[in-house]
PDB file of C-alpha atoms in Angstrom:
ATOM      1  CA  MET A 194     -11.871  30.020  34.620  1.00  0.00           C
ATOM      2  CA  SER A 195     -10.424  33.499  34.666  1.00  0.00           C
ATOM      3  CA  VAL A 196      -6.861  34.454  35.785  1.00  0.00           C
ATOM      4  CA  VAL A 197      -6.328  38.114  36.617  1.00  0.00           C
ATOM      5  CA  ILE A 198      -2.678  39.334  37.034  1.00  0.00           C
ATOM      6  CA  ILE A 199      -2.319  42.654  38.837  1.00  0.00           C
ATOM      7  CA  ASN A 200       0.792  44.652  37.969  1.00  0.00           C
ATOM      8  CA  HIS A 201       2.538  47.837  38.922  1.00  0.00           C
ATOM      9  CA  ASN A 202       6.130  48.322  37.963  1.00  0.00           C
ATOM     10  CA  TYR A 203       6.950  44.524  38.048  1.00  0.00           C
ATOM     11  CA  GLY A 204       8.231  44.487  34.485  1.00  0.00           C
ATOM     12  CA  ALA A 205      11.190  42.408  35.596  1.00  0.00           C
ATOM     13  CA  PHE A 206       8.930  39.623  36.851  1.00  0.00           C
ATOM     14  CA  LEU A 207       5.807  40.045  34.632  1.00  0.00           C
ATOM     15  CA  ARG A 208       6.817  37.878  31.800  1.00  0.00           C
ATOM     16  CA  ALA A 209       7.465  34.863  33.979  1.00  0.00           C
ATOM     17  CA  SER A 210       4.162  35.355  35.690  1.00  0.00           C
ATOM     18  CA  ILE A 211       2.297  35.611  32.325  1.00  0.00           C
ATOM     19  CA  GLU A 212       3.976  32.595  30.939  1.00  0.00           C
ATOM     20  CA  SER A 213       3.154  30.532  34.089  1.00  0.00           C
ATOM     21  CA  VAL A 214      -0.533  31.064  33.349  1.00  0.00           C
ATOM     22  CA  LEU A 215      -0.276  30.516  29.596  1.00  0.00           C
ATOM     23  CA  GLU A 216       1.641  27.202  30.135  1.00  0.00           C
ATOM     24  CA  GLN A 217      -1.022  25.635  32.314  1.00  0.00           C
ATOM     25  CA  SER A 218      -2.026  21.993  31.663  1.00  0.00           C
ATOM     26  CA  HIS A 219      -5.688  23.241  31.857  1.00  0.00           C
ATOM     27  CA  VAL A 220      -5.796  26.485  29.836  1.00  0.00           C
ATOM     28  CA  ALA A 221      -7.620  29.394  31.465  1.00  0.00           C
ATOM     29  CA  SER A 222     -10.590  30.623  29.524  1.00  0.00           C
ATOM     30  CA  GLU A 223      -9.066  34.182  29.764  1.00  0.00           C
ATOM     31  CA  LEU A 224      -5.949  35.788  31.118  1.00  0.00           C
ATOM     32  CA  ILE A 225      -6.426  39.411  32.157  1.00  0.00           C
ATOM     33  CA  VAL A 226      -3.567  41.665  33.095  1.00  0.00           C
ATOM     34  CA  VAL A 227      -4.352  44.907  34.883  1.00  0.00           C
ATOM     35  CA  ASP A 228      -1.567  47.427  34.702  1.00  0.00           C
ATOM     36  CA  ASP A 229      -1.799  50.022  37.355  1.00  0.00           C
ATOM     37  CA  GLY A 230       0.045  52.825  35.801  1.00  0.00           C
ATOM     38  CA  SER A 231       3.461  51.279  35.436  1.00  0.00           C
ATOM     39  CA  SER A 232       6.372  53.386  34.496  1.00  0.00           C
ATOM     40  CA  ASP A 233       8.973  50.639  33.864  1.00  0.00           C
ATOM     41  CA  SER A 234       9.291  47.962  31.145  1.00  0.00           C
ATOM     42  CA  SER A 235       5.848  46.493  31.803  1.00  0.00           C
ATOM     43  CA  GLU A 236       4.175  48.093  28.669  1.00  0.00           C
ATOM     44  CA  ASP A 237       6.778  46.361  26.390  1.00  0.00           C
ATOM     45  CA  VAL A 238       6.087  43.047  28.040  1.00  0.00           C
ATOM     46  CA  LEU A 239       2.426  43.331  27.656  1.00  0.00           C
ATOM     47  CA  ALA A 240       2.505  44.506  24.004  1.00  0.00           C
ATOM     48  CA  SER A 241       4.598  41.441  23.068  1.00  0.00           C
ATOM     49  CA  TYR A 242       1.623  39.140  23.849  1.00  0.00           C
ATOM     50  CA  GLY A 243      -0.871  40.816  21.611  1.00  0.00           C
ATOM     51  CA  ASP A 244      -4.257  39.169  21.665  1.00  0.00           C
ATOM     52  CA  ARG A 245      -2.998  36.240  23.744  1.00  0.00           C
ATOM     53  CA  ILE A 246      -3.976  38.282  26.819  1.00  0.00           C
ATOM     54  CA  THR A 247      -6.484  40.995  27.692  1.00  0.00           C
ATOM     55  CA  THR A 248      -4.820  44.085  28.972  1.00  0.00           C
ATOM     56  CA  VAL A 249      -6.618  46.573  31.231  1.00  0.00           C
ATOM     57  CA  ARG A 250      -4.704  49.873  31.688  1.00  0.00           C
ATOM     58  CA  GLN A 251      -5.405  52.415  34.192  1.00  0.00           C
ATOM     59  CA  GLU A 252      -3.541  55.343  35.802  1.00  0.00           C
ATOM     60  CA  ASN A 253      -1.817  54.536  39.030  1.00  0.00           C
ATOM     61  CA  LEU A 254      -4.956  54.196  41.218  1.00  0.00           C
ATOM     62  CA  GLY A 255      -3.628  51.553  43.528  1.00  0.00           C
ATOM     63  CA  HIS A 256      -4.009  47.850  44.236  1.00  0.00           C
ATOM     64  CA  VAL A 257      -7.583  47.936  45.296  1.00  0.00           C
ATOM     65  CA  LYS A 258      -8.822  49.693  42.256  1.00  0.00           C
ATOM     66  CA  ALA A 259      -6.791  47.472  40.014  1.00  0.00           C
ATOM     67  CA  PHE A 260      -8.166  44.372  41.783  1.00  0.00           C
ATOM     68  CA  ASN A 261     -11.767  45.685  41.213  1.00  0.00           C
ATOM     69  CA  ALA A 262     -11.059  46.600  37.569  1.00  0.00           C
ATOM     70  CA  GLY A 263      -9.666  43.031  36.943  1.00  0.00           C
ATOM     71  CA  PHE A 264     -12.774  41.365  38.314  1.00  0.00           C
ATOM     72  CA  ALA A 265     -15.062  43.724  36.304  1.00  0.00           C
ATOM     73  CA  ALA A 266     -13.301  42.629  33.118  1.00  0.00           C
ATOM     74  CA  SER A 267     -13.462  38.980  33.922  1.00  0.00           C
ATOM     75  CA  ARG A 268     -16.194  36.414  32.891  1.00  0.00           C
ATOM     76  CA  GLY A 269     -15.173  33.028  34.412  1.00  0.00           C
ATOM     77  CA  ASP A 270     -17.175  31.201  37.096  1.00  0.00           C
ATOM     78  CA  VAL A 271     -13.920  30.716  39.033  1.00  0.00           C
ATOM     79  CA  VAL A 272     -11.491  33.586  39.269  1.00  0.00           C
ATOM     80  CA  LEU A 273      -7.732  33.627  40.473  1.00  0.00           C
ATOM     81  CA  PHE A 274      -5.859  36.881  41.190  1.00  0.00           C
ATOM     82  CA  VAL A 275      -2.057  36.624  40.802  1.00  0.00           C
ATOM     83  CA  ASP A 276       0.378  39.295  41.737  1.00  0.00           C
ATOM     84  CA  ALA A 277       2.621  40.049  38.824  1.00  0.00           C
ATOM     85  CA  ASP A 278       5.779  39.083  40.787  1.00  0.00           C
ATOM     86  CA  ASP A 279       4.323  35.521  41.639  1.00  0.00           C
ATOM     87  CA  MET A 280       3.855  32.367  39.482  1.00  0.00           C
ATOM     88  CA  LEU A 281       1.503  29.455  39.146  1.00  0.00           C
ATOM     89  CA  TYR A 282       2.794  25.926  38.667  1.00  0.00           C
ATOM     90  CA  PRO A 283       1.660  24.123  35.468  1.00  0.00           C
ATOM     91  CA  ASP A 284      -0.862  21.972  37.151  1.00  0.00           C
ATOM     92  CA  CYS A 285      -2.434  24.737  39.340  1.00  0.00           C
ATOM     93  CA  LEU A 286      -5.660  25.406  37.419  1.00  0.00           C
ATOM     94  CA  ALA A 287      -6.223  21.716  36.807  1.00  0.00           C
ATOM     95  CA  SER A 288      -5.900  20.919  40.427  1.00  0.00           C
ATOM     96  CA  VAL A 289      -8.247  23.681  41.398  1.00  0.00           C
ATOM     97  CA  LEU A 290     -10.843  22.499  39.007  1.00  0.00           C
ATOM     98  CA  SER A 291     -10.413  18.871  40.051  1.00  0.00           C
ATOM     99  CA  ALA A 292     -11.077  19.793  43.717  1.00  0.00           C
ATOM    100  CA  TRP A 293     -13.741  22.432  42.999  1.00  0.00           C
ATOM    101  CA  ARG A 294     -17.377  21.589  44.094  1.00  0.00           C
ATOM    102  CA  ASP A 295     -20.727  23.281  44.417  1.00  0.00           C
ATOM    103  CA  GLY A 296     -21.142  25.429  47.573  1.00  0.00           C
ATOM    104  CA  LEU A 297     -17.509  26.750  47.725  1.00  0.00           C
ATOM    105  CA  SER A 298     -16.876  30.500  47.989  1.00  0.00           C
ATOM    106  CA  LYS A 299     -13.150  29.883  47.875  1.00  0.00           C
ATOM    107  CA  LEU A 300     -10.463  27.273  47.424  1.00  0.00           C
ATOM    108  CA  GLN A 301      -7.037  27.961  48.887  1.00  0.00           C
ATOM    109  CA  PHE A 302      -3.636  26.181  48.459  1.00  0.00           C
ATOM    110  CA  ARG A 303       0.001  26.548  49.477  1.00  0.00           C
ATOM    111  CA  LEU A 304       2.787  28.475  47.915  1.00  0.00           C
ATOM    112  CA  ASP A 305       6.457  28.041  47.783  1.00  0.00           C
ATOM    113  CA  THR A 306       8.651  31.117  48.526  1.00  0.00           C
ATOM    114  CA  ILE A 307      11.169  32.087  45.893  1.00  0.00           C
ATOM    115  CA  ASP A 308      13.712  34.873  45.663  1.00  0.00           C
ATOM    116  CA  ALA A 309      14.020  37.524  43.034  1.00  0.00           C
ATOM    117  CA  ASP A 310      15.996  35.136  40.752  1.00  0.00           C
ATOM    118  CA  GLY A 311      13.489  32.274  41.131  1.00  0.00           C
ATOM    119  CA  ARG A 312      15.504  30.221  43.695  1.00  0.00           C
ATOM    120  CA  ASP A 313      13.420  28.202  46.087  1.00  0.00           C
ATOM    121  CA  LEU A 314      13.861  29.500  49.657  1.00  0.00           C
ATOM    122  CA  ASN A 315      12.400  26.319  51.143  1.00  0.00           C
ATOM    123  CA  MET A 316       9.696  28.195  53.002  1.00  0.00           C
ATOM    124  CA  PRO A 317       6.346  26.882  51.762  1.00  0.00           C
ATOM    125  CA  PHE A 318       3.193  28.325  53.391  1.00  0.00           C
ATOM    126  CA  PRO A 319       0.766  28.210  54.962  1.00  0.00           C
ATOM    127  CA  ALA A 320       1.209  25.019  56.960  1.00  0.00           C
ATOM    128  CA  TYR A 321      -2.468  24.107  57.006  1.00  0.00           C
ATOM    129  CA  SER A 322      -3.650  21.807  59.879  1.00  0.00           C
ATOM    130  CA  SER A 323      -5.294  18.568  58.966  1.00  0.00           C
ATOM    131  CA  LEU A 324      -8.163  19.810  61.114  1.00  0.00           C
ATOM    132  CA  LEU A 325      -8.745  22.808  58.928  1.00  0.00           C
ATOM    133  CA  THR A 326     -12.013  21.681  57.389  1.00  0.00           C
ATOM    134  CA  ALA A 327     -14.542  24.014  55.839  1.00  0.00           C
ATOM    135  CA  LYS A 328     -16.595  23.717  59.000  1.00  0.00           C
ATOM    136  CA  GLU A 329     -13.632  24.525  61.191  1.00  0.00           C
ATOM    137  CA  ILE A 330     -12.715  27.537  58.992  1.00  0.00           C
ATOM    138  CA  ARG A 331     -16.170  28.967  59.428  1.00  0.00           C
ATOM    139  CA  ARG A 332     -16.071  28.346  63.221  1.00  0.00           C
ATOM    140  CA  ARG A 333     -12.799  30.163  63.601  1.00  0.00           C
ATOM    141  CA  SER A 334     -13.837  32.912  61.285  1.00  0.00           C
ATOM    142  CA  VAL A 335     -17.062  33.713  63.099  1.00  0.00           C
ATOM    143  CA  ALA A 336     -15.316  33.334  66.567  1.00  0.00           C
ATOM    144  CA  ASN A 337     -12.211  35.332  65.853  1.00  0.00           C
ATOM    145  CA  GLY A 338     -12.610  36.957  62.493  1.00  0.00           C
ATOM    146  CA  TYR A 339      -9.651  34.986  61.130  1.00  0.00           C
ATOM    147  CA  TYR A 340      -8.509  31.706  59.756  1.00  0.00           C
ATOM    148  CA  PRO A 341      -5.270  30.700  58.035  1.00  0.00           C
ATOM    149  CA  TRP A 342      -5.191  31.901  54.444  1.00  0.00           C
ATOM    150  CA  PRO A 343      -2.446  32.617  51.869  1.00  0.00           C
ATOM    151  CA  VAL A 344      -1.497  35.802  49.959  1.00  0.00           C
ATOM    152  CA  SER A 345      -3.440  36.675  46.985  1.00  0.00           C
ATOM    153  CA  THR A 346      -1.928  34.118  44.511  1.00  0.00           C
ATOM    154  CA  GLY A 347      -2.951  31.156  46.676  1.00  0.00           C
ATOM    155  CA  ASN A 348      -6.699  31.541  46.254  1.00  0.00           C
ATOM    156  CA  ALA A 349      -9.342  30.657  43.735  1.00  0.00           C
ATOM    157  CA  TYR A 350     -12.810  32.319  44.174  1.00  0.00           C
ATOM    158  CA  ALA A 351     -16.252  31.520  43.022  1.00  0.00           C
ATOM    159  CA  ARG A 352     -17.569  34.257  40.785  1.00  0.00           C
ATOM    160  CA  ALA A 353     -21.040  34.065  42.618  1.00  0.00           C
ATOM    161  CA  TYR A 354     -19.316  34.822  45.912  1.00  0.00           C
ATOM    162  CA  LEU A 355     -17.292  37.727  44.474  1.00  0.00           C
ATOM    163  CA  LEU A 356     -20.440  39.265  42.967  1.00  0.00           C
ATOM    164  CA  ALA A 357     -21.917  39.412  46.512  1.00  0.00           C
ATOM    165  CA  VAL A 358     -18.903  41.415  47.963  1.00  0.00           C
ATOM    166  CA  MET A 359     -17.242  43.268  45.053  1.00  0.00           C
ATOM    167  CA  PRO A 360     -16.176  45.857  44.226  1.00  0.00           C
ATOM    168  CA  VAL A 361     -13.911  46.071  47.487  1.00  0.00           C
ATOM    169  CA  PRO A 362     -15.085  49.218  49.234  1.00  0.00           C
ATOM    170  CA  HIS A 363     -12.502  51.817  48.532  1.00  0.00           C
ATOM    171  CA  PRO A 364     -11.062  54.001  50.249  1.00  0.00           C
ATOM    172  CA  ARG A 365     -12.111  52.304  53.376  1.00  0.00           C
ATOM    173  CA  ILE A 366     -10.262  49.246  52.372  1.00  0.00           C
ATOM    174  CA  TRP A 367      -7.281  51.091  50.909  1.00  0.00           C
ATOM    175  CA  LYS A 368      -4.854  48.245  50.516  1.00  0.00           C
ATOM    176  CA  ALA A 369      -4.549  44.359  50.335  1.00  0.00           C
ATOM    177  CA  PRO A 370      -7.940  43.649  48.706  1.00  0.00           C
ATOM    178  CA  ASP A 371      -7.261  39.921  48.969  1.00  0.00           C
ATOM    179  CA  GLY A 372      -7.473  40.340  52.730  1.00  0.00           C
ATOM    180  CA  TYR A 373     -11.024  41.593  52.309  1.00  0.00           C
ATOM    181  CA  VAL A 374     -12.263  38.839  49.921  1.00  0.00           C
ATOM    182  CA  ASN A 375     -10.441  36.138  51.993  1.00  0.00           C
ATOM    183  CA  LYS A 376     -11.875  37.367  55.385  1.00  0.00           C
ATOM    184  CA  LEU A 377     -15.412  37.394  54.170  1.00  0.00           C
ATOM    185  CA  ALA A 378     -15.337  34.046  52.146  1.00  0.00           C
ATOM    186  CA  PRO A 379     -16.541  31.809  55.015  1.00  0.00           C
ATOM    187  CA  LEU A 380     -19.664  33.871  55.392  1.00  0.00           C
ATOM    188  CA  PHE A 381     -20.773  33.074  51.861  1.00  0.00           C
ATOM    189  CA  GLY A 382     -19.983  29.361  51.490  1.00  0.00           C
ATOM    190  CA  ASP A 383     -17.490  26.753  52.220  1.00  0.00           C
ATOM    191  CA  VAL A 384     -13.720  27.431  52.067  1.00  0.00           C
ATOM    192  CA  ALA A 385     -11.813  24.333  50.829  1.00  0.00           C
ATOM    193  CA  THR A 386      -8.086  23.825  51.478  1.00  0.00           C
ATOM    194  CA  LEU A 387      -5.486  21.982  49.305  1.00  0.00           C
ATOM    195  CA  PRO A 388      -2.398  21.227  51.339  1.00  0.00           C
ATOM    196  CA  ARG A 389      -0.205  21.315  48.085  1.00  0.00           C
ATOM    197  CA  GLN A 390       2.048  24.042  46.697  1.00  0.00           C
ATOM    198  CA  LEU A 391       0.472  25.103  43.387  1.00  0.00           C
ATOM    199  CA  GLY A 392       2.468  28.326  42.947  1.00  0.00           C
ATOM    200  CA  ALA A 393       5.241  30.536  44.096  1.00  0.00           C
ATOM    201  CA  TYR A 394       5.365  33.772  46.162  1.00  0.00           C
ATOM    202  CA  ARG A 395       8.399  35.874  45.193  1.00  0.00           C
ATOM    203  CA  VAL A 396      10.280  37.832  47.962  1.00  0.00           C
ATOM    204  CA  HIS A 397      12.426  40.532  46.411  1.00  0.00           C
ATOM    205  CA  GLY A 398      12.616  43.395  48.820  1.00  0.00           C
ATOM    206  CA  GLY A 399       9.678  45.395  47.388  1.00  0.00           C
ATOM    207  CA  ASN A 400       6.806  43.231  48.647  1.00  0.00           C
ATOM    208  CA  LEU A 401       3.797  44.822  50.355  1.00  0.00           C
ATOM    209  CA  TRP A 402       3.284  41.725  52.590  1.00  0.00           C
ATOM    210  CA  ALA A 403       6.713  40.385  53.319  1.00  0.00           C
ATOM    211  CA  SER A 404       9.021  42.599  55.499  1.00  0.00           C
ATOM    212  CA  SER A 405      12.322  41.996  57.164  1.00  0.00           C
ATOM    213  CA  ALA A 406      12.297  45.002  59.477  1.00  0.00           C
ATOM    214  CA  ASN A 407      13.265  44.225  63.075  1.00  0.00           C
ATOM    215  CA  LYS A 408      11.996  47.443  64.550  1.00  0.00           C
ATOM    216  CA  VAL A 409       8.485  48.694  64.779  1.00  0.00           C
ATOM    217  CA  ASN A 410       7.844  51.607  62.268  1.00  0.00           C
ATOM    218  CA  LEU A 411       5.119  53.279  64.360  1.00  0.00           C
ATOM    219  CA  ALA A 412       3.777  55.310  61.452  1.00  0.00           C
ATOM    220  CA  GLY A 413       3.423  52.212  59.281  1.00  0.00           C
ATOM    221  CA  TYR A 414       2.274  50.202  62.252  1.00  0.00           C
ATOM    222  CA  THR A 415      -0.492  52.675  62.951  1.00  0.00           C
ATOM    223  CA  ARG A 416      -1.798  52.584  59.404  1.00  0.00           C
ATOM    224  CA  ASN A 417      -1.761  48.769  59.405  1.00  0.00           C
ATOM    225  CA  VAL A 418      -3.564  48.543  62.794  1.00  0.00           C
ATOM    226  CA  ARG A 419      -6.217  50.896  61.450  1.00  0.00           C
ATOM    227  CA  TYR A 420      -6.550  48.997  58.185  1.00  0.00           C
ATOM    228  CA  ASP A 421      -6.805  45.714  60.241  1.00  0.00           C
ATOM    229  CA  ARG A 422      -9.510  47.279  62.431  1.00  0.00           C
ATOM    230  CA  ASP A 423     -11.431  48.614  59.425  1.00  0.00           C
ATOM    231  CA  LEU A 424     -11.295  45.325  57.793  1.00  0.00           C
ATOM    232  CA  HIS A 425     -12.518  43.524  60.930  1.00  0.00           C
ATOM    233  CA  GLU A 426     -15.438  45.959  61.226  1.00  0.00           C
ATOM    234  CA  GLU A 427     -16.423  45.399  57.588  1.00  0.00           C
ATOM    235  CA  PHE A 428     -16.408  41.658  58.356  1.00  0.00           C
ATOM    236  CA  ALA A 429     -18.437  42.087  61.532  1.00  0.00           C
ATOM    237  CA  ALA A 430     -21.096  44.196  59.686  1.00  0.00           C
ATOM    238  CA  VAL A 431     -21.560  41.648  57.003  1.00  0.00           C
ATOM    239  CA  ALA A 432     -21.772  38.893  59.631  1.00  0.00           C
ATOM    240  CA  ALA A 433     -24.384  40.867  61.536  1.00  0.00           C
ATOM    241  CA  ARG A 434     -26.572  41.043  58.414  1.00  0.00           C
ATOM    242  CA  GLN A 435     -26.523  37.248  58.470  1.00  0.00           C
ATOM    243  CA  GLY A 436     -27.449  37.207  62.181  1.00  0.00           C
ATOM    244  CA  LEU A 437     -23.971  36.369  63.397  1.00  0.00           C
ATOM    245  CA  ARG A 438     -22.181  38.211  66.255  1.00  0.00           C
ATOM    246  CA  VAL A 439     -18.434  38.699  65.872  1.00  0.00           C
ATOM    247  CA  GLY A 440     -16.160  39.917  68.734  1.00  0.00           C
ATOM    248  CA  ALA A 441     -14.930  43.550  68.630  1.00  0.00           C
ATOM    249  CA  TYR A 442     -11.498  44.162  67.210  1.00  0.00           C
ATOM    250  CA  ALA A 443     -10.017  45.375  70.531  1.00  0.00           C
ATOM    251  CA  ASP A 444     -10.799  41.846  71.889  1.00  0.00           C
ATOM    252  CA  ARG A 445      -8.408  40.080  69.398  1.00  0.00           C
ATOM    253  CA  LEU A 446      -4.993  39.052  70.648  1.00  0.00           C
ATOM    254  CA  VAL A 447      -3.092  40.125  67.632  1.00  0.00           C
ATOM    255  CA  PRO A 448      -3.897  40.984  63.978  1.00  0.00           C
ATOM    256  CA  GLN A 449      -2.970  38.224  61.543  1.00  0.00           C
ATOM    257  CA  TRP A 450       0.004  40.137  60.027  1.00  0.00           C
ATOM    258  CA  ILE A 451       1.837  40.534  63.319  1.00  0.00           C
ATOM    259  CA  ASN A 452       4.886  38.128  63.684  1.00  0.00           C
ATOM    260  CA  GLY A 453       6.921  39.659  66.428  1.00  0.00           C
ATOM    261  CA  GLY A 454       9.080  41.782  64.037  1.00  0.00           C
ATOM    262  CA  ARG A 455      10.211  38.623  62.169  1.00  0.00           C
ATOM    263  CA  VAL A 456      10.073  38.197  58.408  1.00  0.00           C
ATOM    264  CA  GLN A 457       6.398  37.845  57.621  1.00  0.00           C
ATOM    265  CA  GLN A 458       6.396  34.846  55.254  1.00  0.00           C
ATOM    266  CA  GLY A 459       3.006  33.721  56.374  1.00  0.00           C
ATOM    267  CA  ARG A 460       4.258  30.235  57.556  1.00  0.00           C
ATOM    268  CA  GLN A 461       1.372  29.145  59.871  1.00  0.00           C
ATOM    269  CA  ASP A 462       1.006  26.583  62.532  1.00  0.00           C
ATOM    270  CA  GLY A 463      -2.725  26.263  63.265  1.00  0.00           C
ATOM    271  CA  ASP A 464      -3.809  29.760  64.003  1.00  0.00           C
ATOM    272  CA  ARG A 465      -0.486  31.331  64.334  1.00  0.00           C
ATOM    273  CA  ALA A 466       2.563  32.098  62.260  1.00  0.00           C
ATOM    274  CA  VAL A 467       5.885  30.448  63.007  1.00  0.00           C
ATOM    275  CA  GLY A 468       7.426  32.660  65.598  1.00  0.00           C
ATOM    276  CA  ARG A 469       4.259  32.197  67.701  1.00  0.00           C
ATOM    277  CA  HIS A 470       3.201  35.872  67.252  1.00  0.00           C
ATOM    278  CA  ARG A 471       5.713  36.932  69.921  1.00  0.00           C
ATOM    279  CA  GLY A 472       4.859  40.056  71.951  1.00  0.00           C
ATOM    280  CA  PRO A 473       1.035  40.122  72.095  1.00  0.00           C
ATOM    281  CA  ARG A 474       1.292  42.631  75.080  1.00  0.00           C
ATOM    282  CA  ARG A 475       3.620  44.822  73.009  1.00  0.00           C
ATOM    283  CA  HIS A 476       1.160  44.648  70.175  1.00  0.00           C
ATOM    284  CA  ARG A 477      -1.801  45.586  72.383  1.00  0.00           C
ATOM    285  CA  HIS A 478       0.155  48.552  73.669  1.00  0.00           C
ATOM    286  CA  HIS A 479       1.100  49.731  70.224  1.00  0.00           C
ATOM    287  CA  ALA A 480      -2.474  48.917  68.861  1.00  0.00           C
ATOM    288  CA  ALA A 481      -4.171  50.914  71.671  1.00  0.00           C
ATOM    289  CA  ALA A 482      -1.914  53.872  70.869  1.00  0.00           C
ATOM    290  CA  ALA A 483      -2.674  53.492  67.169  1.00  0.00           C
ATOM    291  CA  LEU A 484      -6.436  53.318  67.761  1.00  0.00           C
ATOM    292  CA  ALA A 485      -6.379  56.192  70.104  1.00  0.00           C
ATOM    293  CA  GLY A 486      -6.055  58.550  67.147  1.00  0.00           C
ATOM    294  CA  ARG A 487      -9.326  57.139  65.686  1.00  0.00           C
TER     295      ARG A 487
END
């Protein structure tokens, strides 16, 4: 089993992330840290571990290329990608291996939400339905191009699956590479779900995924809608090669990351985030405007 930590200027959290992997009850066969051109204290943290970790350094090429570089350096049959501001709990790898079985493309689990100082915010996510079987995940995925999944740190992937879809196609997929591999996973095998918190997602004000803005930033919204569209079209193309037809992006009610302007913590109830994806009409209006510039 390989663990790949992706880091860019998260020196304040990097050591805690590395230690959470090194202190696992089941030790990973390798721990790879990809540093994406950090300019903070990250290098000092990495140097302090010597040969206990494998460090891949690159200029600041972005999250997608760092994700690709981390996988290219890995060798494990099961691969976890951990953001450098997140942590794994001590029994995470053992729990994943215990639940792993042949035929899986991915196994996903829940995460707690913590603040910059590591305090539990009592917001575990996603709230997986008991009906969310591998068969149901595939059904939802083919029907809607979406199923409930966590952020990067809450997933373990089969190497055989990743070899089929990696590297993440950049620049078309220019951010959130975990969205790409999560979205495609049901097309290549079963997705298993563990309804337990096996790690922690840290919210500290600089997260890509979590946002507390109450107003729509139209420039950012446009970029996100176009990314979501491009991701959906990649998914539809792969599905088509397997003889499956997926509905067009414009037919979807809302993209998965929309949560009515609320804090996007990914807490999910069935198909929807807490907050019930308020404002689908407003989303469609904004999305139509965003896609008009296609």
